[in-house]
Amino acid sequence: MIFIHGLSGSGHWWKRNLPAFTPHFAVYVVELVGYGNAHRQRSLGVQADARMIAAWLEQADLTKAALIGHSLGGQIATRVVALVPGRIHELVLACSTGLLRGNLVQLALKLPRAGVSGRLSFLPRILADSARAGLPNLWRTGQSLLLDDVTELLALMQVKTLVIWGGRDVLVPASLGRQLAQAIPGARFYEIPRAGHVVMVDAPEEFNRTVLDFLSAGG
């Protein structure tokens, strides 16, 4: 099981989820270049991040992997599936970008509202990880996120997929999540009404239970 965080994130964003999965899976937590412990490096962008993760999967010879991506991490995960489809058995897209459009200024204006729509106690972590990554990395990655379009990949995906969303997500609205699920053959959409953009932090118990049920289900 491989976890990929979103823009301004780090491995810490999965702290409330890992205990539910580590008893059942070999778990890997990816920290993107420019973020988390790799914050001193220049961020790569969506497609370069996907190529690096795909190359790691091949080098480590990982197969039948469950790939879980949040926000930007979901967009990257979608491209990883396209690059090495035979290595991914399940895909979980949590409040994923990929269909999001607009510009960085518009996105930034939504951040204060997004901050109060989720778990307030998580705000210090968001601010700390954003500051550690730095504005240049956030800007480069944000531009890459908005310019990258995964639409043409979705109909070709042949991987069991769960699209899970927070109903109070103001950064990437749930309507985009429904579009995403409709575009991926056989994908399931699940909404957690009281959660915001960082759905796995806002409602960890329901998120964990839903993902585990999805992974254990046949088909």
JSON list of C-alpha atoms in Angstrom, two decimals:
[
{"chain": "A", "resi": 1, "resn": "MET", "atom": "CA", "xyz": [0.00, 0.00, 0.00]},
{"chain": "A", "resi": 2, "resn": "ILE", "atom": "CA", "xyz": [1.47, 3.33, -1.10]},
{"chain": "A", "resi": 3, "resn": "PHE", "atom": "CA", "xyz": [0.33, 6.73, 0.21]},
{"chain": "A", "resi": 4, "resn": "ILE", "atom": "CA", "xyz": [0.99, 9.97, -1.72]},
{"chain": "A", "resi": 5, "resn": "HIS", "atom": "CA", "xyz": [0.27, 13.32, -0.01]},
{"chain": "A", "resi": 6, "resn": "GLY", "atom": "CA", "xyz": [-1.06, 16.48, -1.64]},
{"chain": "A", "resi": 7, "resn": "LEU", "atom": "CA", "xyz": [0.22, 19.99, -2.29]},
{"chain": "A", "resi": 8, "resn": "SER", "atom": "CA", "xyz": [1.93, 21.46, 0.79]},
{"chain": "A", "resi": 9, "resn": "GLY", "atom": "CA", "xyz": [1.62, 18.07, 2.50]},
{"chain": "A", "resi": 10, "resn": "SER", "atom": "CA", "xyz": [3.96, 15.52, 4.02]},
{"chain": "A", "resi": 11, "resn": "GLY", "atom": "CA", "xyz": [3.87, 11.99, 5.36]},
{"chain": "A", "resi": 12, "resn": "HIS", "atom": "CA", "xyz": [2.45, 13.38, 8.62]},
{"chain": "A", "resi": 13, "resn": "TRP", "atom": "CA", "xyz": [-0.91, 13.88, 6.89]},
{"chain": "A", "resi": 14, "resn": "TRP", "atom": "CA", "xyz": [-1.51, 10.09, 7.06]},
{"chain": "A", "resi": 15, "resn": "LYS", "atom": "CA", "xyz": [-0.81, 9.81, 10.81]},
{"chain": "A", "resi": 16, "resn": "ARG", "atom": "CA", "xyz": [-4.47, 9.06, 11.63]},
{"chain": "A", "resi": 17, "resn": "ASN", "atom": "CA", "xyz": [-4.70, 6.41, 8.92]},
{"chain": "A", "resi": 18, "resn": "LEU", "atom": "CA", "xyz": [-1.55, 4.30, 9.01]},
{"chain": "A", "resi": 19, "resn": "PRO", "atom": "CA", "xyz": [-2.44, 2.37, 12.21]},
{"chain": "A", "resi": 20, "resn": "ALA", "atom": "CA", "xyz": [-5.54, 1.02, 10.46]},
{"chain": "A", "resi": 21, "resn": "PHE", "atom": "CA", "xyz": [-3.56, -0.31, 7.48]},
{"chain": "A", "resi": 22, "resn": "THR", "atom": "CA", "xyz": [-0.15, -1.40, 8.78]},
{"chain": "A", "resi": 23, "resn": "PRO", "atom": "CA", "xyz": [-1.51, -4.61, 10.38]},
{"chain": "A", "resi": 24, "resn": "HIS", "atom": "CA", "xyz": [-2.79, -5.75, 6.98]},
{"chain": "A", "resi": 25, "resn": "PHE", "atom": "CA", "xyz": [-0.36, -4.36, 4.38]},
{"chain": "A", "resi": 26, "resn": "ALA", "atom": "CA", "xyz": [3.26, -3.50, 3.74]},
{"chain": "A", "resi": 27, "resn": "VAL", "atom": "CA", "xyz": [2.92, 0.29, 3.81]},
{"chain": "A", "resi": 28, "resn": "TYR", "atom": "CA", "xyz": [5.06, 2.88, 2.00]},
{"chain": "A", "resi": 29, "resn": "VAL", "atom": "CA", "xyz": [4.57, 6.62, 2.58]},
{"chain": "A", "resi": 30, "resn": "VAL", "atom": "CA", "xyz": [5.90, 8.77, -0.27]},
{"chain": "A", "resi": 31, "resn": "GLU", "atom": "CA", "xyz": [7.14, 12.29, 0.40]},
{"chain": "A", "resi": 32, "resn": "LEU", "atom": "CA", "xyz": [7.32, 14.19, -2.86]},
{"chain": "A", "resi": 33, "resn": "VAL", "atom": "CA", "xyz": [10.48, 16.00, -3.87]},
{"chain": "A", "resi": 34, "resn": "GLY", "atom": "CA", "xyz": [10.31, 19.49, -2.38]},
{"chain": "A", "resi": 35, "resn": "TYR", "atom": "CA", "xyz": [8.08, 18.48, 0.53]},
{"chain": "A", "resi": 36, "resn": "GLY", "atom": "CA", "xyz": [8.33, 16.83, 3.93]},
{"chain": "A", "resi": 37, "resn": "ASN", "atom": "CA", "xyz": [11.84, 15.55, 4.58]},
{"chain": "A", "resi": 38, "resn": "ALA", "atom": "CA", "xyz": [12.75, 16.38, 0.98]},
{"chain": "A", "resi": 39, "resn": "HIS", "atom": "CA", "xyz": [11.81, 20.06, 1.37]},
{"chain": "A", "resi": 40, "resn": "ARG", "atom": "CA", "xyz": [15.31, 21.33, 0.56]},
{"chain": "A", "resi": 41, "resn": "GLN", "atom": "CA", "xyz": [15.02, 20.12, -3.03]},
{"chain": "A", "resi": 42, "resn": "ARG", "atom": "CA", "xyz": [13.30, 21.78, -5.96]},
{"chain": "A", "resi": 43, "resn": "SER", "atom": "CA", "xyz": [9.83, 20.37, -6.61]},
{"chain": "A", "resi": 44, "resn": "LEU", "atom": "CA", "xyz": [9.40, 18.40, -9.83]},
{"chain": "A", "resi": 45, "resn": "GLY", "atom": "CA", "xyz": [5.79, 18.77, -10.97]},
{"chain": "A", "resi": 46, "resn": "VAL", "atom": "CA", "xyz": [3.00, 16.27, -11.56]},
{"chain": "A", "resi": 47, "resn": "GLN", "atom": "CA", "xyz": [4.34, 14.27, -14.49]},
{"chain": "A", "resi": 48, "resn": "ALA", "atom": "CA", "xyz": [7.94, 14.12, -13.26]},
{"chain": "A", "resi": 49, "resn": "ASP", "atom": "CA", "xyz": [6.75, 12.99, -9.83]},
{"chain": "A", "resi": 50, "resn": "ALA", "atom": "CA", "xyz": [4.67, 10.26, -11.48]},
{"chain": "A", "resi": 51, "resn": "ARG", "atom": "CA", "xyz": [7.63, 9.08, -13.56]},
{"chain": "A", "resi": 52, "resn": "MET", "atom": "CA", "xyz": [9.83, 8.90, -10.46]},
{"chain": "A", "resi": 53, "resn": "ILE", "atom": "CA", "xyz": [7.27, 6.86, -8.50]},
{"chain": "A", "resi": 54, "resn": "ALA", "atom": "CA", "xyz": [6.66, 4.57, -11.48]},
{"chain": "A", "resi": 55, "resn": "ALA", "atom": "CA", "xyz": [10.42, 3.99, -11.82]},
{"chain": "A", "resi": 56, "resn": "TRP", "atom": "CA", "xyz": [10.66, 3.18, -8.10]},
{"chain": "A", "resi": 57, "resn": "LEU", "atom": "CA", "xyz": [7.79, 0.65, -8.41]},
{"chain": "A", "resi": 58, "resn": "GLU", "atom": "CA", "xyz": [9.63, -1.07, -11.25]},
{"chain": "A", "resi": 59, "resn": "GLN", "atom": "CA", "xyz": [13.03, -0.99, -9.55]},
{"chain": "A", "resi": 60, "resn": "ALA", "atom": "CA", "xyz": [11.55, -2.41, -6.32]},
{"chain": "A", "resi": 61, "resn": "ASP", "atom": "CA", "xyz": [9.49, -4.87, -8.39]},
{"chain": "A", "resi": 62, "resn": "LEU", "atom": "CA", "xyz": [6.32, -4.00, -6.47]},
{"chain": "A", "resi": 63, "resn": "THR", "atom": "CA", "xyz": [3.16, -5.56, -7.87]},
{"chain": "A", "resi": 64, "resn": "LYS", "atom": "CA", "xyz": [-0.50, -5.76, -6.83]},
{"chain": "A", "resi": 65, "resn": "ALA", "atom": "CA", "xyz": [-0.06, -2.43, -5.09]},
{"chain": "A", "resi": 66, "resn": "ALA", "atom": "CA", "xyz": [-2.85, -0.30, -3.65]},
{"chain": "A", "resi": 67, "resn": "LEU", "atom": "CA", "xyz": [-2.13, 3.33, -4.49]},
{"chain": "A", "resi": 68, "resn": "ILE", "atom": "CA", "xyz": [-3.77, 6.02, -2.33]},
{"chain": "A", "resi": 69, "resn": "GLY", "atom": "CA", "xyz": [-3.38, 9.66, -3.33]},
{"chain": "A", "resi": 70, "resn": "HIS", "atom": "CA", "xyz": [-4.77, 12.80, -1.73]},
{"chain": "A", "resi": 71, "resn": "SER", "atom": "CA", "xyz": [-5.42, 15.93, -3.80]},
{"chain": "A", "resi": 72, "resn": "LEU", "atom": "CA", "xyz": [-2.25, 16.46, -5.90]},
{"chain": "A", "resi": 73, "resn": "GLY", "atom": "CA", "xyz": [-1.22, 12.95, -4.83]},
{"chain": "A", "resi": 74, "resn": "GLY", "atom": "CA", "xyz": [-4.32, 11.55, -6.51]},
{"chain": "A", "resi": 75, "resn": "GLN", "atom": "CA", "xyz": [-3.49, 13.33, -9.75]},
{"chain": "A", "resi": 76, "resn": "ILE", "atom": "CA", "xyz": [0.03, 11.91, -9.60]},
{"chain": "A", "resi": 77, "resn": "ALA", "atom": "CA", "xyz": [-1.35, 8.45, -8.77]},
{"chain": "A", "resi": 78, "resn": "THR", "atom": "CA", "xyz": [-3.58, 8.59, -11.85]},
{"chain": "A", "resi": 79, "resn": "ARG", "atom": "CA", "xyz": [-0.53, 9.16, -14.02]},
{"chain": "A", "resi": 80, "resn": "VAL", "atom": "CA", "xyz": [1.38, 6.39, -12.24]},
{"chain": "A", "resi": 81, "resn": "VAL", "atom": "CA", "xyz": [-1.41, 3.95, -13.17]},
{"chain": "A", "resi": 82, "resn": "ALA", "atom": "CA", "xyz": [-1.10, 5.04, -16.79]},
{"chain": "A", "resi": 83, "resn": "LEU", "atom": "CA", "xyz": [2.68, 4.49, -16.72]},
{"chain": "A", "resi": 84, "resn": "VAL", "atom": "CA", "xyz": [2.77, 1.10, -14.96]},
{"chain": "A", "resi": 85, "resn": "PRO", "atom": "CA", "xyz": [-0.80, -0.24, -15.05]},
{"chain": "A", "resi": 86, "resn": "GLY", "atom": "CA", "xyz": [0.15, -3.83, -14.35]},
{"chain": "A", "resi": 87, "resn": "ARG", "atom": "CA", "xyz": [1.67, -2.97, -10.98]},
{"chain": "A", "resi": 88, "resn": "ILE", "atom": "CA", "xyz": [-1.39, -1.23, -9.49]},
{"chain": "A", "resi": 89, "resn": "HIS", "atom": "CA", "xyz": [-4.21, -3.44, -8.23]},
{"chain": "A", "resi": 90, "resn": "GLU", "atom": "CA", "xyz": [-6.35, -0.79, -6.50]},
{"chain": "A", "resi": 91, "resn": "LEU", "atom": "CA", "xyz": [-6.50, 2.99, -6.69]},
{"chain": "A", "resi": 92, "resn": "VAL", "atom": "CA", "xyz": [-7.97, 5.34, -4.09]},
{"chain": "A", "resi": 93, "resn": "LEU", "atom": "CA", "xyz": [-8.39, 8.99, -5.09]},
{"chain": "A", "resi": 94, "resn": "ALA", "atom": "CA", "xyz": [-9.11, 11.24, -2.09]},
{"chain": "A", "resi": 95, "resn": "CYS", "atom": "CA", "xyz": [-10.29, 14.75, -3.01]},
{"chain": "A", "resi": 96, "resn": "SER", "atom": "CA", "xyz": [-8.06, 14.40, -6.06]},
{"chain": "A", "resi": 97, "resn": "THR", "atom": "CA", "xyz": [-7.09, 17.16, -8.43]},
{"chain": "A", "resi": 98, "resn": "GLY", "atom": "CA", "xyz": [-6.72, 16.40, -12.11]},
{"chain": "A", "resi": 99, "resn": "LEU", "atom": "CA", "xyz": [-9.95, 17.98, -13.29]},
{"chain": "A", "resi": 100, "resn": "LEU", "atom": "CA", "xyz": [-9.45, 21.20, -11.31]},
{"chain": "A", "resi": 101, "resn": "ARG", "atom": "CA", "xyz": [-9.13, 24.34, -13.43]},
{"chain": "A", "resi": 102, "resn": "GLY", "atom": "CA", "xyz": [-8.50, 28.02, -12.72]},
{"chain": "A", "resi": 103, "resn": "ASN", "atom": "CA", "xyz": [-5.40, 29.86, -11.56]},
{"chain": "A", "resi": 104, "resn": "LEU", "atom": "CA", "xyz": [-3.29, 29.91, -8.43]},
{"chain": "A", "resi": 105, "resn": "VAL", "atom": "CA", "xyz": [-4.67, 33.22, -7.23]},
{"chain": "A", "resi": 106, "resn": "GLN", "atom": "CA", "xyz": [-8.22, 31.87, -7.34]},
{"chain": "A", "resi": 107, "resn": "LEU", "atom": "CA", "xyz": [-7.08, 28.76, -5.51]},
{"chain": "A", "resi": 108, "resn": "ALA", "atom": "CA", "xyz": [-5.21, 30.75, -2.87]},
{"chain": "A", "resi": 109, "resn": "LEU", "atom": "CA", "xyz": [-8.29, 32.88, -2.17]},
{"chain": "A", "resi": 110, "resn": "LYS", "atom": "CA", "xyz": [-10.15, 29.73, -1.13]},
{"chain": "A", "resi": 111, "resn": "LEU", "atom": "CA", "xyz": [-7.52, 28.66, 1.39]},
{"chain": "A", "resi": 112, "resn": "PRO", "atom": "CA", "xyz": [-8.84, 30.59, 4.43]},
{"chain": "A", "resi": 113, "resn": "ARG", "atom": "CA", "xyz": [-12.31, 29.13, 3.99]},
{"chain": "A", "resi": 114, "resn": "ALA", "atom": "CA", "xyz": [-10.85, 25.69, 3.36]},
{"chain": "A", "resi": 115, "resn": "GLY", "atom": "CA", "xyz": [-8.85, 25.96, 6.56]},
{"chain": "A", "resi": 116, "resn": "VAL", "atom": "CA", "xyz": [-11.95, 26.40, 8.70]},
{"chain": "A", "resi": 117, "resn": "SER", "atom": "CA", "xyz": [-14.07, 23.83, 6.87]},
{"chain": "A", "resi": 118, "resn": "GLY", "atom": "CA", "xyz": [-12.02, 20.92, 8.20]},
{"chain": "A", "resi": 119, "resn": "ARG", "atom": "CA", "xyz": [-10.39, 19.87, 11.48]},
{"chain": "A", "resi": 120, "resn": "LEU", "atom": "CA", "xyz": [-9.11, 23.09, 13.06]},
{"chain": "A", "resi": 121, "resn": "SER", "atom": "CA", "xyz": [-6.52, 21.26, 15.15]},
{"chain": "A", "resi": 122, "resn": "PHE", "atom": "CA", "xyz": [-4.79, 20.24, 11.91]},
{"chain": "A", "resi": 123, "resn": "LEU", "atom": "CA", "xyz": [-4.17, 23.84, 10.79]},
{"chain": "A", "resi": 124, "resn": "PRO", "atom": "CA", "xyz": [-0.76, 24.11, 12.51]},
{"chain": "A", "resi": 125, "resn": "ARG", "atom": "CA", "xyz": [0.45, 21.05, 10.59]},
{"chain": "A", "resi": 126, "resn": "ILE", "atom": "CA", "xyz": [-0.78, 22.51, 7.27]},
{"chain": "A", "resi": 127, "resn": "LEU", "atom": "CA", "xyz": [0.94, 25.82, 7.98]},
{"chain": "A", "resi": 128, "resn": "ALA", "atom": "CA", "xyz": [4.16, 24.19, 9.16]},
{"chain": "A", "resi": 129, "resn": "ASP", "atom": "CA", "xyz": [4.43, 21.91, 6.12]},
{"chain": "A", "resi": 130, "resn": "SER", "atom": "CA", "xyz": [3.63, 24.77, 3.76]},
{"chain": "A", "resi": 131, "resn": "ALA", "atom": "CA", "xyz": [6.28, 26.97, 5.33]},
{"chain": "A", "resi": 132, "resn": "ARG", "atom": "CA", "xyz": [8.83, 24.17, 5.19]},
{"chain": "A", "resi": 133, "resn": "ALA", "atom": "CA", "xyz": [8.19, 23.52, 1.49]},
{"chain": "A", "resi": 134, "resn": "GLY", "atom": "CA", "xyz": [8.44, 27.23, 0.74]},
{"chain": "A", "resi": 135, "resn": "LEU", "atom": "CA", "xyz": [6.61, 29.49, -1.68]},
{"chain": "A", "resi": 136, "resn": "PRO", "atom": "CA", "xyz": [8.76, 28.66, -4.77]},
{"chain": "A", "resi": 137, "resn": "ASN", "atom": "CA", "xyz": [8.01, 24.93, -4.48]},
{"chain": "A", "resi": 138, "resn": "LEU", "atom": "CA", "xyz": [4.33, 25.56, -3.78]},
{"chain": "A", "resi": 139, "resn": "TRP", "atom": "CA", "xyz": [4.09, 27.89, -6.76]},
{"chain": "A", "resi": 140, "resn": "ARG", "atom": "CA", "xyz": [5.84, 25.52, -9.19]},
{"chain": "A", "resi": 141, "resn": "THR", "atom": "CA", "xyz": [3.80, 22.53, -8.08]},
{"chain": "A", "resi": 142, "resn": "GLY", "atom": "CA", "xyz": [0.56, 24.49, -8.09]},
{"chain": "A", "resi": 143, "resn": "GLN", "atom": "CA", "xyz": [1.18, 25.65, -11.65]},
{"chain": "A", "resi": 144, "resn": "SER", "atom": "CA", "xyz": [1.99, 22.12, -12.73]},
{"chain": "A", "resi": 145, "resn": "LEU", "atom": "CA", "xyz": [-1.18, 20.81, -11.06]},
{"chain": "A", "resi": 146, "resn": "LEU", "atom": "CA", "xyz": [-3.44, 23.27, -12.85]},
{"chain": "A", "resi": 147, "resn": "LEU", "atom": "CA", "xyz": [-1.78, 22.85, -16.25]},
{"chain": "A", "resi": 148, "resn": "ASP", "atom": "CA", "xyz": [-1.81, 19.04, -16.17]},
{"chain": "A", "resi": 149, "resn": "ASP", "atom": "CA", "xyz": [-4.97, 17.42, -17.58]},
{"chain": "A", "resi": 150, "resn": "VAL", "atom": "CA", "xyz": [-5.62, 13.73, -16.86]},
{"chain": "A", "resi": 151, "resn": "THR", "atom": "CA", "xyz": [-9.00, 13.63, -18.64]},
{"chain": "A", "resi": 152, "resn": "GLU", "atom": "CA", "xyz": [-7.80, 11.54, -21.57]},
{"chain": "A", "resi": 153, "resn": "LEU", "atom": "CA", "xyz": [-6.37, 8.89, -19.22]},
{"chain": "A", "resi": 154, "resn": "LEU", "atom": "CA", "xyz": [-9.52, 8.22, -17.22]},
{"chain": "A", "resi": 155, "resn": "ALA", "atom": "CA", "xyz": [-11.56, 6.20, -19.72]},
{"chain": "A", "resi": 156, "resn": "LEU", "atom": "CA", "xyz": [-8.55, 3.94, -20.36]},
{"chain": "A", "resi": 157, "resn": "MET", "atom": "CA", "xyz": [-7.97, 3.02, -16.73]},
{"chain": "A", "resi": 158, "resn": "GLN", "atom": "CA", "xyz": [-8.53, -0.66, -15.96]},
{"chain": "A", "resi": 159, "resn": "VAL", "atom": "CA", "xyz": [-7.92, -0.65, -12.21]},
{"chain": "A", "resi": 160, "resn": "LYS", "atom": "CA", "xyz": [-10.35, -1.06, -9.34]},
{"chain": "A", "resi": 161, "resn": "THR", "atom": "CA", "xyz": [-10.94, 2.51, -8.15]},
{"chain": "A", "resi": 162, "resn": "LEU", "atom": "CA", "xyz": [-12.50, 4.25, -5.15]},
{"chain": "A", "resi": 163, "resn": "VAL", "atom": "CA", "xyz": [-13.07, 8.00, -5.33]},
{"chain": "A", "resi": 164, "resn": "ILE", "atom": "CA", "xyz": [-13.60, 9.34, -1.81]},
{"chain": "A", "resi": 165, "resn": "TRP", "atom": "CA", "xyz": [-14.45, 12.96, -1.00]},
{"chain": "A", "resi": 166, "resn": "GLY", "atom": "CA", "xyz": [-15.29, 15.40, 1.75]},
{"chain": "A", "resi": 167, "resn": "GLY", "atom": "CA", "xyz": [-18.68, 16.99, 1.26]},
{"chain": "A", "resi": 168, "resn": "ARG", "atom": "CA", "xyz": [-17.35, 20.29, 2.66]},
{"chain": "A", "resi": 169, "resn": "ASP", "atom": "CA", "xyz": [-14.34, 20.46, 0.34]},
{"chain": "A", "resi": 170, "resn": "VAL", "atom": "CA", "xyz": [-14.14, 24.03, -0.95]},
{"chain": "A", "resi": 171, "resn": "LEU", "atom": "CA", "xyz": [-10.81, 23.61, -2.78]},
{"chain": "A", "resi": 172, "resn": "VAL", "atom": "CA", "xyz": [-11.84, 20.69, -5.00]},
{"chain": "A", "resi": 173, "resn": "PRO", "atom": "CA", "xyz": [-15.65, 20.45, -4.92]},
{"chain": "A", "resi": 174, "resn": "ALA", "atom": "CA", "xyz": [-17.39, 17.10, -4.61]},
{"chain": "A", "resi": 175, "resn": "SER", "atom": "CA", "xyz": [-18.97, 17.69, -8.02]},
{"chain": "A", "resi": 176, "resn": "LEU", "atom": "CA", "xyz": [-15.51, 17.19, -9.54]},
{"chain": "A", "resi": 177, "resn": "GLY", "atom": "CA", "xyz": [-15.18, 13.97, -7.57]},
{"chain": "A", "resi": 178, "resn": "ARG", "atom": "CA", "xyz": [-18.40, 12.67, -9.09]},
{"chain": "A", "resi": 179, "resn": "GLN", "atom": "CA", "xyz": [-17.16, 13.61, -12.57]},
{"chain": "A", "resi": 180, "resn": "LEU", "atom": "CA", "xyz": [-13.92, 11.80, -11.87]},
{"chain": "A", "resi": 181, "resn": "ALA", "atom": "CA", "xyz": [-15.71, 8.63, -10.75]},
{"chain": "A", "resi": 182, "resn": "GLN", "atom": "CA", "xyz": [-18.05, 8.71, -13.73]},
{"chain": "A", "resi": 183, "resn": "ALA", "atom": "CA", "xyz": [-15.12, 8.97, -16.14]},
{"chain": "A", "resi": 184, "resn": "ILE", "atom": "CA", "xyz": [-13.25, 5.94, -14.72]},
{"chain": "A", "resi": 185, "resn": "PRO", "atom": "CA", "xyz": [-14.79, 2.60, -15.73]},
{"chain": "A", "resi": 186, "resn": "GLY", "atom": "CA", "xyz": [-16.36, 0.88, -12.74]},
{"chain": "A", "resi": 187, "resn": "ALA", "atom": "CA", "xyz": [-15.18, 3.45, -10.20]},
{"chain": "A", "resi": 188, "resn": "ARG", "atom": "CA", "xyz": [-17.08, 3.85, -6.94]},
{"chain": "A", "resi": 189, "resn": "PHE", "atom": "CA", "xyz": [-17.78, 7.29, -5.42]},
{"chain": "A", "resi": 190, "resn": "TYR", "atom": "CA", "xyz": [-18.14, 7.79, -1.67]},
{"chain": "A", "resi": 191, "resn": "GLU", "atom": "CA", "xyz": [-18.77, 11.12, 0.06]},
{"chain": "A", "resi": 192, "resn": "ILE", "atom": "CA", "xyz": [-18.23, 11.94, 3.74]},
{"chain": "A", "resi": 193, "resn": "PRO", "atom": "CA", "xyz": [-20.58, 14.90, 4.27]},
{"chain": "A", "resi": 194, "resn": "ARG", "atom": "CA", "xyz": [-18.93, 16.56, 7.30]},
{"chain": "A", "resi": 195, "resn": "ALA", "atom": "CA", "xyz": [-15.34, 16.30, 6.04]},
{"chain": "A", "resi": 196, "resn": "GLY", "atom": "CA", "xyz": [-13.43, 19.00, 4.19]},
{"chain": "A", "resi": 197, "resn": "HIS", "atom": "CA", "xyz": [-10.55, 18.80, 1.71]},
{"chain": "A", "resi": 198, "resn": "VAL", "atom": "CA", "xyz": [-8.22, 16.81, 3.99]},
{"chain": "A", "resi": 199, "resn": "VAL", "atom": "CA", "xyz": [-10.81, 14.07, 4.23]},
{"chain": "A", "resi": 200, "resn": "MET", "atom": "CA", "xyz": [-8.56, 11.43, 5.79]},
{"chain": "A", "resi": 201, "resn": "VAL", "atom": "CA", "xyz": [-7.77, 13.82, 8.66]},
{"chain": "A", "resi": 202, "resn": "ASP", "atom": "CA", "xyz": [-11.26, 15.26, 9.11]},
{"chain": "A", "resi": 203, "resn": "ALA", "atom": "CA", "xyz": [-12.99, 11.86, 9.30]},
{"chain": "A", "resi": 204, "resn": "PRO", "atom": "CA", "xyz": [-10.23, 9.26, 9.79]},
{"chain": "A", "resi": 205, "resn": "GLU", "atom": "CA", "xyz": [-12.40, 6.45, 11.17]},
{"chain": "A", "resi": 206, "resn": "GLU", "atom": "CA", "xyz": [-14.90, 6.59, 8.30]},
{"chain": "A", "resi": 207, "resn": "PHE", "atom": "CA", "xyz": [-12.14, 7.08, 5.75]},
{"chain": "A", "resi": 208, "resn": "ASN", "atom": "CA", "xyz": [-10.17, 4.09, 7.06]},
{"chain": "A", "resi": 209, "resn": "ARG", "atom": "CA", "xyz": [-13.22, 1.86, 7.27]},
{"chain": "A", "resi": 210, "resn": "THR", "atom": "CA", "xyz": [-14.40, 2.76, 3.76]},
{"chain": "A", "resi": 211, "resn": "VAL", "atom": "CA", "xyz": [-10.98, 2.17, 2.21]},
{"chain": "A", "resi": 212, "resn": "LEU", "atom": "CA", "xyz": [-10.48, -1.13, 4.03]},
{"chain": "A", "resi": 213, "resn": "ASP", "atom": "CA", "xyz": [-13.93, -2.33, 2.94]},
{"chain": "A", "resi": 214, "resn": "PHE", "atom": "CA", "xyz": [-13.09, -1.35, -0.63]},
{"chain": "A", "resi": 215, "resn": "LEU", "atom": "CA", "xyz": [-9.76, -3.15, -0.57]},
{"chain": "A", "resi": 216, "resn": "SER", "atom": "CA", "xyz": [-11.24, -6.31, 0.91]},
{"chain": "A", "resi": 217, "resn": "ALA", "atom": "CA", "xyz": [-14.18, -6.45, -1.52]},
{"chain": "A", "resi": 218, "resn": "GLY", "atom": "CA", "xyz": [-13.86, -8.63, -4.62]},
{"chain": "A", "resi": 219, "resn": "GLY", "atom": "CA", "xyz": [-14.07, -7.35, -8.16]}
]
